[in-house]
mmCIF file of C-alpha atoms in Angstrom:
data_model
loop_
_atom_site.group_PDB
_atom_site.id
_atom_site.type_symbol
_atom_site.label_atom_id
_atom_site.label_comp_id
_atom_site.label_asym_id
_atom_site.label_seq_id
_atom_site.Cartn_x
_atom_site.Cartn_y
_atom_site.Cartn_z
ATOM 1 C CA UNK A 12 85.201 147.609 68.467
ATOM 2 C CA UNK A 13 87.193 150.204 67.239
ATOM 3 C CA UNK A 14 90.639 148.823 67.692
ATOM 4 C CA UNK A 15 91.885 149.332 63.920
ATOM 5 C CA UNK A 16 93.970 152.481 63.617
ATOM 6 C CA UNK A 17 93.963 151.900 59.762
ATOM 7 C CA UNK A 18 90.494 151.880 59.733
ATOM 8 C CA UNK A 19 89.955 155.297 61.855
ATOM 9 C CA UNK A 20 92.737 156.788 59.438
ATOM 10 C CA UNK A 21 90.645 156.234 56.523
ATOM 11 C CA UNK A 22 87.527 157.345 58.323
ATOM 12 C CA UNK A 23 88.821 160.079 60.498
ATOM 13 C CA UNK A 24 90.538 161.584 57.133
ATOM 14 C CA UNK A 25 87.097 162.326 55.668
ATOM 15 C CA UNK A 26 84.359 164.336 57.754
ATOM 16 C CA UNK A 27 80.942 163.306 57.650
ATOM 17 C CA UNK A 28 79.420 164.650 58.001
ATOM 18 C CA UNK A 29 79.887 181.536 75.857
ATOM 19 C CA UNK A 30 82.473 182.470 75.745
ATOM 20 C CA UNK A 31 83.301 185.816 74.577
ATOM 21 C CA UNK A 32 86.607 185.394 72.527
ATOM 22 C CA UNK A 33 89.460 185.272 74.680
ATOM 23 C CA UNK A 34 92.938 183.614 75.167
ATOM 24 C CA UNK A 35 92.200 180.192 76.354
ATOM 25 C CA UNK A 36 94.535 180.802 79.131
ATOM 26 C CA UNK A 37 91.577 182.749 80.628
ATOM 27 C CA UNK A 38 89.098 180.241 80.185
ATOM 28 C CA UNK A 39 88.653 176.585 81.863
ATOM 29 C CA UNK A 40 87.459 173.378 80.343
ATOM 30 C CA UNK A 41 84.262 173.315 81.230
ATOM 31 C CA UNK A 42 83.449 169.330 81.237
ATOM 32 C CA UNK A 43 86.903 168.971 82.865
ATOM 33 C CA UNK A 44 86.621 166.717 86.302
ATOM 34 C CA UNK A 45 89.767 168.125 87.818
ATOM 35 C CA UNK A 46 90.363 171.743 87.901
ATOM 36 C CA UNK A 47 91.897 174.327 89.684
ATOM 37 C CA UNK A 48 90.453 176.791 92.687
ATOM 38 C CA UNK A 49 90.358 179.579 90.634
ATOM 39 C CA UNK A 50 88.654 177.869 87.463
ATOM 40 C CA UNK A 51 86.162 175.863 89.740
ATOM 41 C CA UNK A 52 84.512 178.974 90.504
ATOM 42 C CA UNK A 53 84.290 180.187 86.786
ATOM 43 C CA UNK A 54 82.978 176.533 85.838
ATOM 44 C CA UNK A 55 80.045 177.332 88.373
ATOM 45 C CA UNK A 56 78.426 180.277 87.004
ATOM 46 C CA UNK A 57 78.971 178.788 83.262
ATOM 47 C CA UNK A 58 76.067 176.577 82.878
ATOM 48 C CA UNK A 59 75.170 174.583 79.337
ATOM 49 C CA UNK A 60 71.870 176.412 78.213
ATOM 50 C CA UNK A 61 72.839 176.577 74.556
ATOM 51 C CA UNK A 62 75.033 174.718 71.568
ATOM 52 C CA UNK A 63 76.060 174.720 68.313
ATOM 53 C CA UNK A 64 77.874 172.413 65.753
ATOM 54 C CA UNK A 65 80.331 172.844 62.970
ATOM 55 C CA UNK A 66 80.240 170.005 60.529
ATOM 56 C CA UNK A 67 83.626 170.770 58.419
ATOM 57 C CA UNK A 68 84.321 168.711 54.963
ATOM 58 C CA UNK A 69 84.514 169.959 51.182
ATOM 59 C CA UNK A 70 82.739 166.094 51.388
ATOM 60 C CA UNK A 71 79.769 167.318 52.696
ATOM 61 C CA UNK A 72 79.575 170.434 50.830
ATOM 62 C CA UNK A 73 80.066 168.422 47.301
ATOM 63 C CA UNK A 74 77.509 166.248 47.937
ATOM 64 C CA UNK A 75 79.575 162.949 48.578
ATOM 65 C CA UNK A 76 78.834 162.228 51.810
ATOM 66 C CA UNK A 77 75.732 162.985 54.268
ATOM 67 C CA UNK A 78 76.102 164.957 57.014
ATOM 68 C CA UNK A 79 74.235 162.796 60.263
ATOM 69 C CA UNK A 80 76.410 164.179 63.093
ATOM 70 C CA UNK A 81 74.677 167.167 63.573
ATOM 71 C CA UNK A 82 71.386 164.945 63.468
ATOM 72 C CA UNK A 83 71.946 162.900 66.096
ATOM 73 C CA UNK A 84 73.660 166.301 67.926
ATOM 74 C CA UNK A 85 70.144 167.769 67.568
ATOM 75 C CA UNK A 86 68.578 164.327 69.350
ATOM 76 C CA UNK A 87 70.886 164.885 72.052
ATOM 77 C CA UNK A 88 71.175 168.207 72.732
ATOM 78 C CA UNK A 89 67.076 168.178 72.885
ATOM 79 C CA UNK A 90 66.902 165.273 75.044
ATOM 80 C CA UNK A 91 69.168 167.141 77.476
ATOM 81 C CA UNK A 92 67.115 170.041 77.548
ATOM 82 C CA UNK A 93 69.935 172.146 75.698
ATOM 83 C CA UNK A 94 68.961 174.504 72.931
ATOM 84 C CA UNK A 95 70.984 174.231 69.693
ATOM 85 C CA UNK A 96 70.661 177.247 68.106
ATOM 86 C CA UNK A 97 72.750 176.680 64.744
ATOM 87 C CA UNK A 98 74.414 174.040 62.793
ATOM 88 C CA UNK A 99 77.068 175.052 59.928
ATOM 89 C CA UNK A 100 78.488 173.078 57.296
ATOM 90 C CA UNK A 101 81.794 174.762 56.357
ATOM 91 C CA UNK A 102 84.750 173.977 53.809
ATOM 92 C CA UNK A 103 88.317 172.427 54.788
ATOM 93 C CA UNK A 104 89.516 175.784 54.790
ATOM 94 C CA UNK A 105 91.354 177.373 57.371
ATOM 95 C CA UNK A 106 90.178 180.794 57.622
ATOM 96 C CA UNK A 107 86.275 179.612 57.397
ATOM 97 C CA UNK A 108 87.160 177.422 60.577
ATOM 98 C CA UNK A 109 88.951 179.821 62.333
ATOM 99 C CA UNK A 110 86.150 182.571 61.838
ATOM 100 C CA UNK A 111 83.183 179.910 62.630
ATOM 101 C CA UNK A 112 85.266 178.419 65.568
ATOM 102 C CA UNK A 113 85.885 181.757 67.678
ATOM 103 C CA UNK A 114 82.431 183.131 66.500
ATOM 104 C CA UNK A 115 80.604 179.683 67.983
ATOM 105 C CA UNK A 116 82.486 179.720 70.822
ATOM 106 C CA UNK A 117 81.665 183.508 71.936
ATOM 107 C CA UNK A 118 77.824 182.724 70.939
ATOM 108 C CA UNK A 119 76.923 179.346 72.423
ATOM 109 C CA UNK A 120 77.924 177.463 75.507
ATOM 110 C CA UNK A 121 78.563 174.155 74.231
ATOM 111 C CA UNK A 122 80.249 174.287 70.232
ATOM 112 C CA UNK A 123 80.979 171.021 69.030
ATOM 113 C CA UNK A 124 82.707 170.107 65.653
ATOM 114 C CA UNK A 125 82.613 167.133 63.709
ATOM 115 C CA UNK A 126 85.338 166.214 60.811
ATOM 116 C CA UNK A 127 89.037 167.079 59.697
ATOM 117 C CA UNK A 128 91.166 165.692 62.106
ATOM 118 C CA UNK A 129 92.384 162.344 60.163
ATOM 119 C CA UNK A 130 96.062 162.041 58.849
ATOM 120 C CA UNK A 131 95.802 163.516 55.582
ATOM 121 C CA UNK A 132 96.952 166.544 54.501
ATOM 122 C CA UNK A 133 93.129 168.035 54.463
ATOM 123 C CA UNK A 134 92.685 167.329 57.438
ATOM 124 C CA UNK A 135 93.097 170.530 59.137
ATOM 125 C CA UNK A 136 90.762 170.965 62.020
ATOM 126 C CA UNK A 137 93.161 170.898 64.996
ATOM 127 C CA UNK A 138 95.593 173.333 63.595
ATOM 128 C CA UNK A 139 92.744 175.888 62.283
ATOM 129 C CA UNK A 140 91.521 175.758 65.764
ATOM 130 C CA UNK A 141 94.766 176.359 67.722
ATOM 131 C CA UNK A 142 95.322 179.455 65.769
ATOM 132 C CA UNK A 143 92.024 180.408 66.050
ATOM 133 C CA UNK A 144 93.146 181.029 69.831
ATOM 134 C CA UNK A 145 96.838 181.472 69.931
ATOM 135 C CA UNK A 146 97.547 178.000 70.702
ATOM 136 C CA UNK A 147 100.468 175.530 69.579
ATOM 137 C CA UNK A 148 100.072 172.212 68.339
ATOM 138 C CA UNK A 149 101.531 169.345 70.859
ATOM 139 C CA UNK A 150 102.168 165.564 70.083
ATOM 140 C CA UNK A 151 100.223 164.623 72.639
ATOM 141 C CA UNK A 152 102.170 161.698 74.018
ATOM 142 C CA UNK A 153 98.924 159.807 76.172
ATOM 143 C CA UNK A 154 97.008 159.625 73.197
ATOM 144 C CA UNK A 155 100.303 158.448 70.967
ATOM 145 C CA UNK A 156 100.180 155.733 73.947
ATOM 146 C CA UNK A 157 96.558 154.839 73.373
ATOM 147 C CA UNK A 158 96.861 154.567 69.889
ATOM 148 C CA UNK A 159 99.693 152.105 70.148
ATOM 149 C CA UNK A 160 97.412 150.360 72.586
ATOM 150 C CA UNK A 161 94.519 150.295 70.710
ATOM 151 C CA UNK A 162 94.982 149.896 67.330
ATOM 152 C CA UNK A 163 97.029 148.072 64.585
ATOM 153 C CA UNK A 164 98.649 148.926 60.963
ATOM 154 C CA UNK A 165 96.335 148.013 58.285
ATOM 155 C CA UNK A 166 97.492 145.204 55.919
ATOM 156 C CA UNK A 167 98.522 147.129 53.578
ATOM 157 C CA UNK A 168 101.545 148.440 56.014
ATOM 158 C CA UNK A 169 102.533 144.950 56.870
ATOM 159 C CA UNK A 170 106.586 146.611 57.602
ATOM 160 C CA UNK A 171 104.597 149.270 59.931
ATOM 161 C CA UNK A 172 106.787 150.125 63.144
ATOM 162 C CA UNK A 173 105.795 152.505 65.621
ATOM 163 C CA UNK A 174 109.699 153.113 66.535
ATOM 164 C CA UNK A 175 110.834 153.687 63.219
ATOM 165 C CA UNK A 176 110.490 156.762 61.330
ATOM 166 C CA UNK A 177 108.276 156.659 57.947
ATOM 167 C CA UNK A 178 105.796 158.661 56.290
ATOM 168 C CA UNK A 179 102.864 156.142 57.417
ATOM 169 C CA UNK A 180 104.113 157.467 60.961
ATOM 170 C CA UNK A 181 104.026 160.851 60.420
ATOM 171 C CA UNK A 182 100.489 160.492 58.742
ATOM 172 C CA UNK A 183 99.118 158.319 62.207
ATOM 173 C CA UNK A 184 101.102 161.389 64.131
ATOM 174 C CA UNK A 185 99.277 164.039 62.710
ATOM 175 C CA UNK A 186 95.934 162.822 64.562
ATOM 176 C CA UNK A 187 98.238 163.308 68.451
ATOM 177 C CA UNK A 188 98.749 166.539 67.533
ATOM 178 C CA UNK A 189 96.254 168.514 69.750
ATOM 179 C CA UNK A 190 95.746 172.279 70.743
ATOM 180 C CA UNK A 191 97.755 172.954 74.133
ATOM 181 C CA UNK A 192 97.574 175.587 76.026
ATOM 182 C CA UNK A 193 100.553 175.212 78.646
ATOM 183 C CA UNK A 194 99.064 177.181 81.421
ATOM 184 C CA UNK A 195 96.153 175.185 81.500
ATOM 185 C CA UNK A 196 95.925 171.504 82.954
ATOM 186 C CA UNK A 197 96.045 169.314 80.338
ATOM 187 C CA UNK A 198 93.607 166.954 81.457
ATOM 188 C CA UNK A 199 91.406 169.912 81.881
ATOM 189 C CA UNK A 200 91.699 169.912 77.040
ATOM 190 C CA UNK A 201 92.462 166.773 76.584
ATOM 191 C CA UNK A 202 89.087 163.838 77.274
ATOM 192 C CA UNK A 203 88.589 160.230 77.630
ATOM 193 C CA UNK A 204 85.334 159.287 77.500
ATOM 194 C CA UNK A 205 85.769 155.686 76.405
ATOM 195 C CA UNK A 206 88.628 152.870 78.158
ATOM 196 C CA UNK A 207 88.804 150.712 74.659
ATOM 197 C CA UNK A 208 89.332 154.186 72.078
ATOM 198 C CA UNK A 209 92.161 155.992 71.964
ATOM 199 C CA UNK A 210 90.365 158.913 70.357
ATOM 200 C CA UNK A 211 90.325 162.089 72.358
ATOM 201 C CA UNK A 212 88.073 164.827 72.792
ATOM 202 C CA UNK A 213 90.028 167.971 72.478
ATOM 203 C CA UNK A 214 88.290 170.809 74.652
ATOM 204 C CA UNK A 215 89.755 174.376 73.089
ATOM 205 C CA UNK A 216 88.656 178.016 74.524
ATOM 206 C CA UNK A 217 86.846 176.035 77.339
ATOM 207 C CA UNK A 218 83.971 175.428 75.202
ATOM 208 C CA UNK A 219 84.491 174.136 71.643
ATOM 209 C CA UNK A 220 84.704 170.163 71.477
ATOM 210 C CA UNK A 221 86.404 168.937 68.337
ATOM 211 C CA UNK A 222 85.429 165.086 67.641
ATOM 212 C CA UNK A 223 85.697 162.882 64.823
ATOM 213 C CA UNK A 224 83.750 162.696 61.315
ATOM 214 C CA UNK A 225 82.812 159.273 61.682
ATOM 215 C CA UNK A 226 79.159 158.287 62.879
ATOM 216 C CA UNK A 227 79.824 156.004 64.992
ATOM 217 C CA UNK A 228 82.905 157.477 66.400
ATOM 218 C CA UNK A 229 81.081 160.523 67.098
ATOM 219 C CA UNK A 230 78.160 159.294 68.999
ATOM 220 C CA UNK A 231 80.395 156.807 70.965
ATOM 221 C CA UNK A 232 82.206 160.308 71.900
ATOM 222 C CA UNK A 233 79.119 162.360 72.576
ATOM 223 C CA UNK A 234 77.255 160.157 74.510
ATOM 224 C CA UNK A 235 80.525 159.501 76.211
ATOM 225 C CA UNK A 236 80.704 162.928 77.499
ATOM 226 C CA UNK A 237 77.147 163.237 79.477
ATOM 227 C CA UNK A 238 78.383 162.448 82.565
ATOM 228 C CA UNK A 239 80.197 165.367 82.285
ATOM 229 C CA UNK A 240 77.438 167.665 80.707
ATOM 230 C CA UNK A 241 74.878 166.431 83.172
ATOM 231 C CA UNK A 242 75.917 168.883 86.294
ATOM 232 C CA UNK A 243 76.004 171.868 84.395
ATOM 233 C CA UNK A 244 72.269 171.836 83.153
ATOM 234 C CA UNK A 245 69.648 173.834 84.402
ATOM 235 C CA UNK A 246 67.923 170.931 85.321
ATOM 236 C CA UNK A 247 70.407 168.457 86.171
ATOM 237 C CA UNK A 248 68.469 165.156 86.090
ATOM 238 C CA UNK A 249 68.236 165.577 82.503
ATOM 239 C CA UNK A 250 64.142 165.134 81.720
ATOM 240 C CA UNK A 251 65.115 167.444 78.793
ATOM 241 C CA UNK A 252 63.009 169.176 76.186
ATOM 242 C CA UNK A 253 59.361 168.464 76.196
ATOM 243 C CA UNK A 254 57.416 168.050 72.552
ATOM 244 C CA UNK A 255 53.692 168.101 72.120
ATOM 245 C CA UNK A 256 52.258 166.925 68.916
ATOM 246 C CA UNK A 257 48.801 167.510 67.912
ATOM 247 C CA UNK A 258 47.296 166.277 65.013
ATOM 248 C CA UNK A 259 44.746 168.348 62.696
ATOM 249 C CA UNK A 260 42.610 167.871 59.653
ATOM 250 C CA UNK A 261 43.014 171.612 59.157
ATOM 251 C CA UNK A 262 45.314 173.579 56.258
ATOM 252 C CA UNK A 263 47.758 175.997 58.154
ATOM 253 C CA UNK A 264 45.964 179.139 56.862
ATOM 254 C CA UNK A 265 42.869 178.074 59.222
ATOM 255 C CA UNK A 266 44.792 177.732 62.415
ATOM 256 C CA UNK A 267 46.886 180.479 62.044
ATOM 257 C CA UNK A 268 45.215 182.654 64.020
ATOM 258 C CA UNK A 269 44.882 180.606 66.745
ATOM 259 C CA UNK A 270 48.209 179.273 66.809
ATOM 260 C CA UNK A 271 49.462 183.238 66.430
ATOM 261 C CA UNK A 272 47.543 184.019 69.955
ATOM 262 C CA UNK A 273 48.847 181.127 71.490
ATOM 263 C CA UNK A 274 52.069 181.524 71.006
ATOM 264 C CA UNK A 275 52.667 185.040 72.696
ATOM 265 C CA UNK A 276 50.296 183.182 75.447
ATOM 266 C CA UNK A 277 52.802 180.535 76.200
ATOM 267 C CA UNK A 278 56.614 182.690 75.025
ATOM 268 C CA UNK A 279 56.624 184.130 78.583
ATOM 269 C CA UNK A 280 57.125 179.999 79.601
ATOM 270 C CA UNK A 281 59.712 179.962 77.104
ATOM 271 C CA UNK A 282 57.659 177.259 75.305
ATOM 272 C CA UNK A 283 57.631 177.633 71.026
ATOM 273 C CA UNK A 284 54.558 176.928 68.951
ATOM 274 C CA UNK A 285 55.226 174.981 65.508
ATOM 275 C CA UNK A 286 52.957 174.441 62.721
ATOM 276 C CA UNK A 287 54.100 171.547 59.768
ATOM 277 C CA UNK A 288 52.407 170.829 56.792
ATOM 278 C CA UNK A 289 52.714 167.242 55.820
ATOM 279 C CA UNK A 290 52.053 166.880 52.070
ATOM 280 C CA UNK A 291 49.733 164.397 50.764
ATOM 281 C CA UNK A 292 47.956 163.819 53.665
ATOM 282 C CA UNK A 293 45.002 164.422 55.539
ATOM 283 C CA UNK A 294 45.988 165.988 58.680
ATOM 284 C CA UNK A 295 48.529 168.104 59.583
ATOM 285 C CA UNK A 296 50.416 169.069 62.767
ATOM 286 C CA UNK A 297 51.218 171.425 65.458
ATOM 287 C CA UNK A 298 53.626 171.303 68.367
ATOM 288 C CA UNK A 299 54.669 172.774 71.492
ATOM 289 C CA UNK A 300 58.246 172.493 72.819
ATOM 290 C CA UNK A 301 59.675 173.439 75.823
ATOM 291 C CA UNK A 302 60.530 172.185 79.777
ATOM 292 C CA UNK A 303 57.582 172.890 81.873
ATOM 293 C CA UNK A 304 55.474 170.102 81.628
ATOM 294 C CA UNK A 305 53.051 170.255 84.000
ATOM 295 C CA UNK A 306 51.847 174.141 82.325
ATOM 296 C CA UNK A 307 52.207 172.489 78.549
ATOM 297 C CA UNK A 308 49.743 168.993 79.980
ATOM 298 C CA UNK A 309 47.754 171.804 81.048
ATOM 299 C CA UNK A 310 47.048 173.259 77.760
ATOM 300 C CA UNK A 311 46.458 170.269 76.567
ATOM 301 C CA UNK A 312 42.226 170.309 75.959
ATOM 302 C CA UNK A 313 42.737 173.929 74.722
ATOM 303 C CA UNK A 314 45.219 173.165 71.654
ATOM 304 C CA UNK A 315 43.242 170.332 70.553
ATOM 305 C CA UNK A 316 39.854 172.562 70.427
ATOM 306 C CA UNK A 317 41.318 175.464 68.918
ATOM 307 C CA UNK A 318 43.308 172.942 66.178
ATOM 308 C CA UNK A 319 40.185 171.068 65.808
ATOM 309 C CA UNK A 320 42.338 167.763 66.319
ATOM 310 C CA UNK A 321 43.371 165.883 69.173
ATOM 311 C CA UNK A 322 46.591 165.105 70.760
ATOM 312 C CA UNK A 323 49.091 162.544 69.299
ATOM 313 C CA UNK A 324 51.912 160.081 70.374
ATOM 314 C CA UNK A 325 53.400 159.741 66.684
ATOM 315 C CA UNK A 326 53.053 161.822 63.727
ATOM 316 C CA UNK A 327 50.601 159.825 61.248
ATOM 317 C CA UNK A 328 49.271 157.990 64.046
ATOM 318 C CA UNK A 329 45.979 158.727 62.824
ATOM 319 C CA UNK A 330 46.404 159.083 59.514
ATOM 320 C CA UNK A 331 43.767 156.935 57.071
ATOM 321 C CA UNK A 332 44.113 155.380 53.973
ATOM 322 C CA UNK A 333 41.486 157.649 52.149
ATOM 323 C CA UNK A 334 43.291 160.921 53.504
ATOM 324 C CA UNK A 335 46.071 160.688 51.055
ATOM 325 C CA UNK A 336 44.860 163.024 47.998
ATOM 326 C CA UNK A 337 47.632 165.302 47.319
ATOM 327 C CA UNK A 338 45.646 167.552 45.882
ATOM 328 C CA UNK A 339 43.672 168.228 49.705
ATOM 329 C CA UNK A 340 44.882 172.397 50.051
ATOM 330 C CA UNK A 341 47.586 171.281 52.919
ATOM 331 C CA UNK A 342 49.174 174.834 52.456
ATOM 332 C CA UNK A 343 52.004 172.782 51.651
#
């Protein structure tokens, strides 16, 4: 499916869109399979509780192209039971990534960043990130095997050869070139998540996952990687984040006491109480998030009375053609 190489080198070149800092030598890959004695036992007490994403392109930030990574990041990480706690949209520019990169990385357990590692010359992801953490960039020969394996010159390169030295090479090259650290395993920073795509995962500081721009590169990678995430959740059969949605015909300002007491009721459960307007409609509504499920069912009878609404599925589930006036005070 993805066995052009021309095709990811167009793609990969534009971005769609913890750890406390330390050398990377002191720090294992935490979704690595194979690891050391010593770094086994430092995986174990470093579960995934929390995430955040970089989304890196000038792209994005001009208003060419729409960010959806960090979308479908959000539907993962919350379906995993994993908190993302910030996403950032940030320039190709090399000191922004380097700052956001080793400031992610100390605040979040799982960082994952999305664009600038195509063959172009603004593509500049993996070698912000190396430096970031004292690391060297390394032709990574596997993955100059995989792409040989699994992909082809576009037809525009029709006198392409993989043995002969030529700009077009050099450009393809640029995407092998991957953060190393040397005293580290390399199979502990470098992933495979899918047989048929040669695109790897590169794992820097033991935390920070750089993957491709592309949509569908990206999720292929993500979802690639659960097996991996799965052990190091809290709860490791992955029922993830719970969401209760109750629907109200009341404006905001008339549940806003209610929904003020109820939240400090349920924060000790580490469950969050949401209120959203929805414009031009009749009803509104409120939500619970968190994991405990059987103490948010519970609660159940008492949101809808003190919302004055009654528990829904979908939002708009119950929403009626003569509840559309815009002008309804929504507290919008």
């Amino acid at each position: 499916m993805f066995s052009r190489l021309s095709q990811l080198a167009r793609h990969l070149s534009r971005p769609l869109p913890n750890y406390a800092h330390r050398s990377a030598a002191a720090s294992p890959a935490i979704l690595s399979s194979k690891m050391t004695s010593s770094s086994t036992s430092i995986q174990q007490k470093k579960m995934i509780h929390t995430a955040g994403c970089i989304i890196i392109g000038d792209e994005v930030l001009g208003g060419k192209t729409v960010d959806t990574n960090s979308a479908y990041l959000a539907k993962f990480c919350f379906s995993l039971g994993i908190q993302l706690k910030r996403v950032e949209v940030i320039a190709d520019d090399e000191d922004e990534i380097i700052e956001a990169a080793r400031r992610m990385s100390k605040n979040y357990d799982f960082v994952v960043t999305s664009g600038g590692i195509g063959p172009t010359h603004d593509d500049i992801t993996y070698q912000s990130i190396a430096k970031a953490f004292n690391l060297e960039l390394k032709l990574h020969e596997p993955t100059v095997a995989k792409m040989k394996k699994f992909s082809r010159p576009h037809k525009s390169q029709p006198n392409f050869d993989w043995d002969k030295p030529s700009a077009a090479l050099t450009a393809k090259l640029r995407m092998a070139q991957l953060p190393i650290d040397p005293r580290l395993p390399e199979e502990d920073q470098v992933l495979y998540v899918k047989e048929d795509l040669w695109v790897p995962i590169s794992v820097v500081n033991g935390n920070i996952h750089i993957l491709p721009g592309v949509p569908r590169l990206f999720e292929a990678l993500l979802e690639g990687m659960k097996p991996r995430i799965m052990p190091l959740l809290k709860d490791p059969e992955g029922k993830g984040t719970y969401r209760m949605l109750f629907s109200t015909p009341l404006a905001e300002s008339a549940v806003a006491e209610y929904l003020t007491s109820l939240a400090a009721k349920v924060e000790p459960k580490g469950i969050k109480v949401g209120s959203y307007p929805r414009w031009g409609k009749g009803r509104n509504i409120v939500t619970l998030v968190g994991i405990d499920r059987d103490y948010m069912d519970s609660l159940e009878a008492e949101v809808a009375e003190g919302v004055k609404g009654r528990r829904v599925q979908v939002e708009g589930e119950d929403d009626t053609d003569d509840e559309t006036d815009p002008k309804k005070d929504k507290d919008a």
